[in-house]
Amino acid sequence: MITKRIIPCLDVRDGKVVKGVNFTGLKEISSPVELAKIYSESGADELVFYDITASSDGRKIFTDILCETAKNVFIPLTVGGGINTLDDFDRVLKCGADKVSVNSGAIKNPELIEKAAKLYGNQCVVLSVDIKRVNGEFKVFAKGGRENTGINAIEWIKRGVDFGAGEIVVNSIDTDGVKNGFDIPMLKAVCDAVNVPVIASGGAGKVGDFITLFKTLPKVDAGLAASVFHFGEIKIKDLKEEMRKNGICARI
C-alpha cells in the first residue's frame, strides 16, 4: 500500500506566509523560516513554498528567504512562483529545493516542462494548476488565480504529463480556504485522466476531510493544506494517527 503524504503549504508574499479565501483577502501569518522548522520537526512528509506574487509582479522568486528556509528543512521541499525559464529551475534548486513547481510559466511556454524534465528528471518537475469552475467547466487560471486563461484544465494537465511533469498539484480555487472539504469531483476528473502522483489542495477544514479524500479517491497521493496547519486546527501527528486507524498508510 502506498504511503499517503501530508504536505503543509507556505504561501509567501513579501517574505511572510499569508493565507486567504478563494485566493483573495490575504493576511500575514508568520515567517516561512520559522514555520518550515516547525513542520520539518512535526511529522510533515514534504513542504511546499510558493512565492505567490512573483508571477503577477513579473519578478524572480526571493532567493534569500528560500535559502534560509531550505537550510531549516529536512524533508523534501517543492518551490514555485515566478518559474519561467530553465535558469529559474537552476536557481531554486541551488537554493536547496528538491522539486520545482511550474504554473503560469508553463502556460506561457509548455516546452519549459519538457526541457526541465529532460535536464533534471520528471520527478523534479511539478505542474501546479489553479482551477476554477466557469459555466460548469474546469478552467485553468494563471497569475495566482487572477487571470482566466480559458484553457480546459483536464486537457492541460494531460498535456503537462505528456510533456514530462512527474507530479500534479490540483489547486481548487472554488474550495480554497473555505474549509468544507477537498474538491472531490475535480480531483476525480484529474485522477481519471493521468497516471502520475496527484496532490490535492484547497478545502481542508478538519481531519475527516483528509480521511474522506483518501478513502474516496485512493489514487490521490497527498493532501496539501495551509491554514488548518498554520493555525493549529489540525496537528499533523493527530491527523496521521487517525489515518492509520482508518486503514490509510501514513508515515508516523
mmCIF file of C-alpha atoms in Angstrom:
data_model
loop_
_atom_site.group_PDB
_atom_site.id
_atom_site.type_symbol
_atom_site.label_atom_id
_atom_site.label_comp_id
_atom_site.label_asym_id
_atom_site.label_seq_id
_atom_site.Cartn_x
_atom_site.Cartn_y
_atom_site.Cartn_z
ATOM 1 C CA MET A 1 0.000 0.000 0.000
ATOM 2 C CA ILE A 2 1.362 3.418 -0.989
ATOM 3 C CA THR A 3 2.030 5.786 1.912
ATOM 4 C CA LYS A 4 -0.109 8.924 1.647
ATOM 5 C CA ARG A 5 1.748 12.193 2.135
ATOM 6 C CA ILE A 6 0.705 15.189 4.224
ATOM 7 C CA ILE A 7 2.114 18.455 2.887
ATOM 8 C CA PRO A 8 1.850 21.878 4.529
ATOM 9 C CA CYS A 9 1.980 24.797 2.099
ATOM 10 C CA LEU A 10 3.730 28.103 2.721
ATOM 11 C CA ASP A 11 2.195 30.811 0.523
ATOM 12 C CA VAL A 12 4.768 33.592 0.775
ATOM 13 C CA ARG A 13 4.277 37.273 -0.069
ATOM 14 C CA ASP A 14 6.901 39.928 0.704
ATOM 15 C CA GLY A 15 8.759 37.468 2.912
ATOM 16 C CA LYS A 16 5.768 36.487 5.070
ATOM 17 C CA VAL A 17 3.463 33.479 4.955
ATOM 18 C CA VAL A 18 -0.071 34.591 4.071
ATOM 19 C CA LYS A 19 -3.482 32.942 3.722
ATOM 20 C CA GLY A 20 -6.826 33.990 2.331
ATOM 21 C CA VAL A 21 -10.083 32.548 0.997
ATOM 22 C CA ASN A 22 -10.626 31.692 -2.687
ATOM 23 C CA PHE A 23 -7.153 33.147 -3.381
ATOM 24 C CA THR A 24 -8.169 36.618 -2.092
ATOM 25 C CA GLY A 25 -8.123 38.624 1.169
ATOM 26 C CA LEU A 26 -4.588 37.556 2.067
ATOM 27 C CA LYS A 27 -3.449 38.040 5.666
ATOM 28 C CA GLU A 28 0.070 37.729 7.054
ATOM 29 C CA ILE A 29 0.647 34.797 9.395
ATOM 30 C CA SER A 30 4.305 34.158 10.163
ATOM 31 C CA SER A 31 7.879 33.806 8.946
ATOM 32 C CA PRO A 32 8.353 30.995 6.404
ATOM 33 C CA VAL A 33 11.634 30.059 8.067
ATOM 34 C CA GLU A 34 10.031 29.545 11.480
ATOM 35 C CA LEU A 35 7.049 27.644 10.097
ATOM 36 C CA ALA A 36 9.311 25.454 7.968
ATOM 37 C CA LYS A 37 11.277 24.461 11.069
ATOM 38 C CA ILE A 38 8.101 23.533 12.924
ATOM 39 C CA TYR A 39 6.719 21.427 10.079
ATOM 40 C CA SER A 40 10.019 19.696 9.422
ATOM 41 C CA GLU A 41 10.080 18.595 13.064
ATOM 42 C CA SER A 42 6.388 17.754 13.487
ATOM 43 C CA GLY A 43 5.881 14.928 11.004
ATOM 44 C CA ALA A 44 5.153 16.631 7.684
ATOM 45 C CA ASP A 45 6.198 14.441 4.744
ATOM 46 C CA GLU A 46 7.077 17.316 2.444
ATOM 47 C CA LEU A 47 6.810 21.086 2.324
ATOM 48 C CA VAL A 48 5.705 23.426 -0.457
ATOM 49 C CA PHE A 49 6.992 27.017 -0.701
ATOM 50 C CA TYR A 50 5.115 29.290 -3.116
ATOM 51 C CA ASP A 51 6.155 32.885 -3.783
ATOM 52 C CA ILE A 52 2.573 33.686 -4.720
ATOM 53 C CA THR A 53 3.059 37.139 -6.263
ATOM 54 C CA ALA A 54 6.283 36.506 -8.212
ATOM 55 C CA SER A 55 4.423 35.763 -11.472
ATOM 56 C CA SER A 56 1.885 38.567 -11.183
ATOM 57 C CA ASP A 57 4.640 41.028 -10.184
ATOM 58 C CA GLY A 58 6.812 39.849 -13.065
ATOM 59 C CA ARG A 59 9.846 39.177 -10.866
ATOM 60 C CA LYS A 60 12.027 36.324 -9.726
ATOM 61 C CA ILE A 61 11.497 34.396 -6.502
ATOM 62 C CA PHE A 62 13.045 35.732 -3.273
ATOM 63 C CA THR A 63 16.150 33.541 -3.107
ATOM 64 C CA ASP A 64 17.458 34.800 0.242
ATOM 65 C CA ILE A 65 14.330 33.731 2.139
ATOM 66 C CA LEU A 66 14.188 30.495 0.170
ATOM 67 C CA CYS A 67 17.793 29.617 1.005
ATOM 68 C CA GLU A 68 17.208 30.271 4.701
ATOM 69 C CA THR A 69 14.024 28.174 4.637
ATOM 70 C CA ALA A 70 15.757 25.275 2.854
ATOM 71 C CA LYS A 71 18.525 25.240 5.476
ATOM 72 C CA ASN A 72 15.957 24.506 8.166
ATOM 73 C CA VAL A 73 14.012 21.798 6.329
ATOM 74 C CA PHE A 74 14.995 18.125 6.411
ATOM 75 C CA ILE A 75 12.102 16.838 4.311
ATOM 76 C CA PRO A 76 11.576 17.235 0.541
ATOM 77 C CA LEU A 77 10.940 20.865 -0.437
ATOM 78 C CA THR A 78 8.986 21.924 -3.519
ATOM 79 C CA VAL A 79 9.349 25.537 -4.617
ATOM 80 C CA GLY A 80 7.258 27.590 -7.039
ATOM 81 C CA GLY A 81 6.486 31.156 -8.055
ATOM 82 C CA GLY A 82 7.921 33.072 -10.999
ATOM 83 C CA ILE A 83 9.379 29.946 -12.636
ATOM 84 C CA ASN A 84 9.624 30.902 -16.310
ATOM 85 C CA THR A 85 12.973 29.571 -17.565
ATOM 86 C CA LEU A 86 15.482 26.770 -17.050
ATOM 87 C CA ASP A 87 17.636 29.342 -15.257
ATOM 88 C CA ASP A 88 14.828 29.735 -12.723
ATOM 89 C CA PHE A 89 14.832 25.963 -12.181
ATOM 90 C CA ASP A 90 18.592 26.028 -11.702
ATOM 91 C CA ARG A 91 18.452 28.927 -9.253
ATOM 92 C CA VAL A 92 15.853 27.460 -6.887
ATOM 93 C CA LEU A 93 17.435 24.002 -6.995
ATOM 94 C CA LYS A 94 20.753 25.573 -5.992
ATOM 95 C CA CYS A 95 18.921 27.287 -3.121
ATOM 96 C CA GLY A 96 18.026 23.858 -1.740
ATOM 97 C CA ALA A 97 14.741 22.892 -3.428
ATOM 98 C CA ASP A 98 14.194 19.220 -4.247
ATOM 99 C CA LYS A 99 11.403 19.815 -6.759
ATOM 100 C CA VAL A 100 10.282 22.834 -8.765
ATOM 101 C CA SER A 101 6.647 23.762 -9.288
ATOM 102 C CA VAL A 102 5.618 25.480 -12.518
ATOM 103 C CA ASN A 103 2.283 27.140 -13.163
ATOM 104 C CA SER A 104 1.957 30.402 -15.111
ATOM 105 C CA GLY A 105 5.395 29.950 -16.693
ATOM 106 C CA ALA A 106 4.359 26.603 -18.175
ATOM 107 C CA ILE A 107 1.118 28.075 -19.511
ATOM 108 C CA LYS A 108 3.139 30.701 -21.375
ATOM 109 C CA ASN A 109 5.724 28.180 -22.557
ATOM 110 C CA PRO A 110 4.666 24.496 -22.297
ATOM 111 C CA GLU A 111 8.047 23.403 -23.668
ATOM 112 C CA LEU A 112 9.549 24.538 -20.354
ATOM 113 C CA ILE A 113 8.111 21.365 -18.780
ATOM 114 C CA GLU A 114 9.697 19.145 -21.417
ATOM 115 C CA LYS A 115 13.098 20.844 -21.278
ATOM 116 C CA ALA A 116 13.207 20.797 -17.469
ATOM 117 C CA ALA A 117 12.141 17.149 -17.320
ATOM 118 C CA LYS A 118 14.923 16.163 -19.719
ATOM 119 C CA LEU A 119 17.516 18.177 -17.817
ATOM 120 C CA TYR A 120 16.537 17.440 -14.211
ATOM 121 C CA GLY A 121 14.265 14.389 -14.463
ATOM 122 C CA ASN A 122 10.483 14.037 -14.390
ATOM 123 C CA GLN A 123 10.495 13.657 -10.614
ATOM 124 C CA CYS A 124 11.809 17.212 -10.284
ATOM 125 C CA VAL A 125 9.039 18.864 -12.338
ATOM 126 C CA VAL A 126 5.743 19.538 -10.577
ATOM 127 C CA LEU A 127 2.872 21.029 -12.581
ATOM 128 C CA SER A 128 0.709 23.145 -10.299
ATOM 129 C CA VAL A 129 -2.687 24.026 -11.743
ATOM 130 C CA ASP A 130 -5.101 26.607 -10.296
ATOM 131 C CA ILE A 131 -8.577 25.501 -11.371
ATOM 132 C CA LYS A 132 -11.985 27.128 -11.085
ATOM 133 C CA ARG A 133 -15.373 26.211 -12.452
ATOM 134 C CA VAL A 134 -16.569 28.570 -15.195
ATOM 135 C CA ASN A 135 -20.023 27.808 -16.559
ATOM 136 C CA GLY A 136 -19.704 24.269 -15.258
ATOM 137 C CA GLU A 137 -16.303 23.618 -16.855
ATOM 138 C CA PHE A 138 -12.922 23.297 -15.163
ATOM 139 C CA LYS A 139 -10.764 26.194 -16.372
ATOM 140 C CA VAL A 140 -7.093 26.986 -15.737
ATOM 141 C CA PHE A 141 -6.314 30.275 -14.005
ATOM 142 C CA ALA A 142 -2.909 31.982 -14.075
ATOM 143 C CA LYS A 143 -1.029 34.620 -12.061
ATOM 144 C CA GLY A 144 -2.063 33.370 -8.644
ATOM 145 C CA GLY A 145 -5.660 32.732 -9.661
ATOM 146 C CA ARG A 146 -6.148 36.245 -11.021
ATOM 147 C CA GLU A 147 -6.438 35.503 -14.734
ATOM 148 C CA ASN A 148 -8.785 33.094 -16.520
ATOM 149 C CA THR A 149 -6.791 31.547 -19.365
ATOM 150 C CA GLY A 150 -9.847 29.883 -20.904
ATOM 151 C CA ILE A 151 -7.867 26.618 -21.084
ATOM 152 C CA ASN A 152 -9.652 23.356 -20.244
ATOM 153 C CA ALA A 153 -7.949 22.175 -17.041
ATOM 154 C CA ILE A 154 -8.127 18.429 -17.657
ATOM 155 C CA GLU A 155 -6.734 18.719 -21.180
ATOM 156 C CA TRP A 156 -3.959 20.994 -19.919
ATOM 157 C CA ILE A 157 -2.984 18.545 -17.178
ATOM 158 C CA LYS A 158 -2.845 15.680 -19.685
ATOM 159 C CA ARG A 159 -0.595 17.781 -21.919
ATOM 160 C CA GLY A 160 1.639 18.628 -18.980
ATOM 161 C CA VAL A 161 2.115 14.953 -18.145
ATOM 162 C CA ASP A 162 2.817 14.182 -21.805
ATOM 163 C CA PHE A 163 5.493 16.899 -21.735
ATOM 164 C CA GLY A 164 7.118 15.254 -18.720
ATOM 165 C CA ALA A 165 5.605 16.607 -15.488
ATOM 166 C CA GLY A 166 6.150 13.963 -12.819
ATOM 167 C CA GLU A 167 3.559 15.214 -10.349
ATOM 168 C CA ILE A 168 0.378 17.326 -10.437
ATOM 169 C CA VAL A 169 -0.826 19.720 -7.739
ATOM 170 C CA VAL A 170 -4.538 20.445 -8.154
ATOM 171 C CA ASN A 171 -5.420 23.774 -6.535
ATOM 172 C CA SER A 172 -9.186 24.234 -6.370
ATOM 173 C CA ILE A 173 -9.937 27.962 -6.253
ATOM 174 C CA ASP A 174 -13.597 27.154 -5.512
ATOM 175 C CA THR A 175 -12.746 25.410 -2.229
ATOM 176 C CA ASP A 176 -9.554 27.285 -1.253
ATOM 177 C CA GLY A 177 -9.691 28.418 2.378
ATOM 178 C CA VAL A 178 -13.386 27.556 2.689
ATOM 179 C CA LYS A 179 -12.676 24.507 4.913
ATOM 180 C CA ASN A 180 -15.637 22.453 3.723
ATOM 181 C CA GLY A 181 -13.557 19.616 2.315
ATOM 182 C CA PHE A 182 -11.483 18.895 -0.764
ATOM 183 C CA ASP A 183 -12.943 19.277 -4.260
ATOM 184 C CA ILE A 184 -13.645 15.576 -4.840
ATOM 185 C CA PRO A 185 -15.301 15.869 -8.315
ATOM 186 C CA MET A 186 -12.416 17.990 -9.642
ATOM 187 C CA LEU A 187 -9.799 15.656 -8.203
ATOM 188 C CA LYS A 188 -11.556 12.570 -9.560
ATOM 189 C CA ALA A 189 -11.528 14.078 -13.051
ATOM 190 C CA VAL A 190 -7.771 14.637 -12.771
ATOM 191 C CA CYS A 191 -7.036 11.172 -11.318
ATOM 192 C CA ASP A 192 -9.031 9.568 -14.127
ATOM 193 C CA ALA A 193 -7.014 11.497 -16.725
ATOM 194 C CA VAL A 194 -3.399 10.855 -15.663
ATOM 195 C CA ASN A 195 -1.181 8.199 -14.086
ATOM 196 C CA VAL A 196 1.286 10.365 -12.172
ATOM 197 C CA PRO A 197 1.028 11.341 -8.480
ATOM 198 C CA VAL A 198 -1.792 13.813 -7.787
ATOM 199 C CA ILE A 199 -1.699 16.186 -4.821
ATOM 200 C CA ALA A 200 -5.000 17.606 -3.594
ATOM 201 C CA SER A 201 -5.028 21.245 -2.488
ATOM 202 C CA GLY A 202 -7.821 23.528 -1.314
ATOM 203 C CA GLY A 203 -10.632 22.966 1.162
ATOM 204 C CA ALA A 204 -9.262 21.044 4.148
ATOM 205 C CA GLY A 205 -11.026 22.067 7.350
ATOM 206 C CA LYS A 206 -10.782 19.052 9.635
ATOM 207 C CA VAL A 207 -9.096 15.677 9.980
ATOM 208 C CA GLY A 208 -12.139 13.975 8.466
ATOM 209 C CA ASP A 209 -11.642 15.845 5.198
ATOM 210 C CA PHE A 210 -8.320 14.052 4.663
ATOM 211 C CA ILE A 211 -9.864 10.699 5.569
ATOM 212 C CA THR A 212 -12.692 11.289 3.083
ATOM 213 C CA LEU A 213 -10.187 12.358 0.418
ATOM 214 C CA PHE A 214 -8.002 9.249 0.651
ATOM 215 C CA LYS A 215 -10.867 6.793 1.085
ATOM 216 C CA THR A 216 -12.952 8.255 -1.763
ATOM 217 C CA LEU A 217 -10.032 8.738 -4.152
ATOM 218 C CA PRO A 218 -7.325 6.125 -3.464
ATOM 219 C CA LYS A 219 -5.362 7.411 -6.476
ATOM 220 C CA VAL A 220 -4.706 10.747 -4.741
ATOM 221 C CA ASP A 221 -1.160 10.563 -3.383
ATOM 222 C CA ALA A 222 -1.097 13.513 -0.993
ATOM 223 C CA GLY A 223 -3.163 16.108 0.787
ATOM 224 C CA LEU A 224 -1.863 19.673 0.884
ATOM 225 C CA ALA A 225 -3.188 22.364 3.206
ATOM 226 C CA ALA A 226 -2.195 25.679 4.733
ATOM 227 C CA SER A 227 -4.351 27.485 7.280
ATOM 228 C CA VAL A 228 -5.541 24.413 9.224
ATOM 229 C CA PHE A 229 -1.898 23.588 9.912
ATOM 230 C CA HIS A 230 -0.699 27.187 10.366
ATOM 231 C CA PHE A 231 -3.363 27.960 12.989
ATOM 232 C CA GLY A 232 -3.045 24.619 14.780
ATOM 233 C CA GLU A 233 -6.563 23.496 13.868
ATOM 234 C CA ILE A 234 -5.078 20.182 12.758
ATOM 235 C CA LYS A 235 -1.961 18.658 14.280
ATOM 236 C CA ILE A 236 -0.093 16.557 11.740
ATOM 237 C CA LYS A 237 0.642 13.854 14.334
ATOM 238 C CA ASP A 238 -3.071 13.567 15.218
ATOM 239 C CA LEU A 239 -4.040 13.505 11.545
ATOM 240 C CA LYS A 240 -1.648 10.665 10.769
ATOM 241 C CA GLU A 241 -2.802 8.624 13.748
ATOM 242 C CA GLU A 242 -6.394 8.969 12.541
ATOM 243 C CA MET A 243 -5.324 7.972 9.029
ATOM 244 C CA ARG A 244 -3.722 4.805 10.365
ATOM 245 C CA LYS A 245 -6.870 3.996 12.366
ATOM 246 C CA ASN A 246 -8.819 4.229 9.106
ATOM 247 C CA GLY A 247 -6.508 1.896 7.232
ATOM 248 C CA ILE A 248 -4.715 4.690 5.347
ATOM 249 C CA CYS A 249 -0.960 4.159 5.201
ATOM 250 C CA ALA A 250 0.928 7.120 6.702
ATOM 251 C CA ARG A 251 4.495 7.730 7.851
ATOM 252 C CA ILE A 252 4.380 8.205 11.624
#
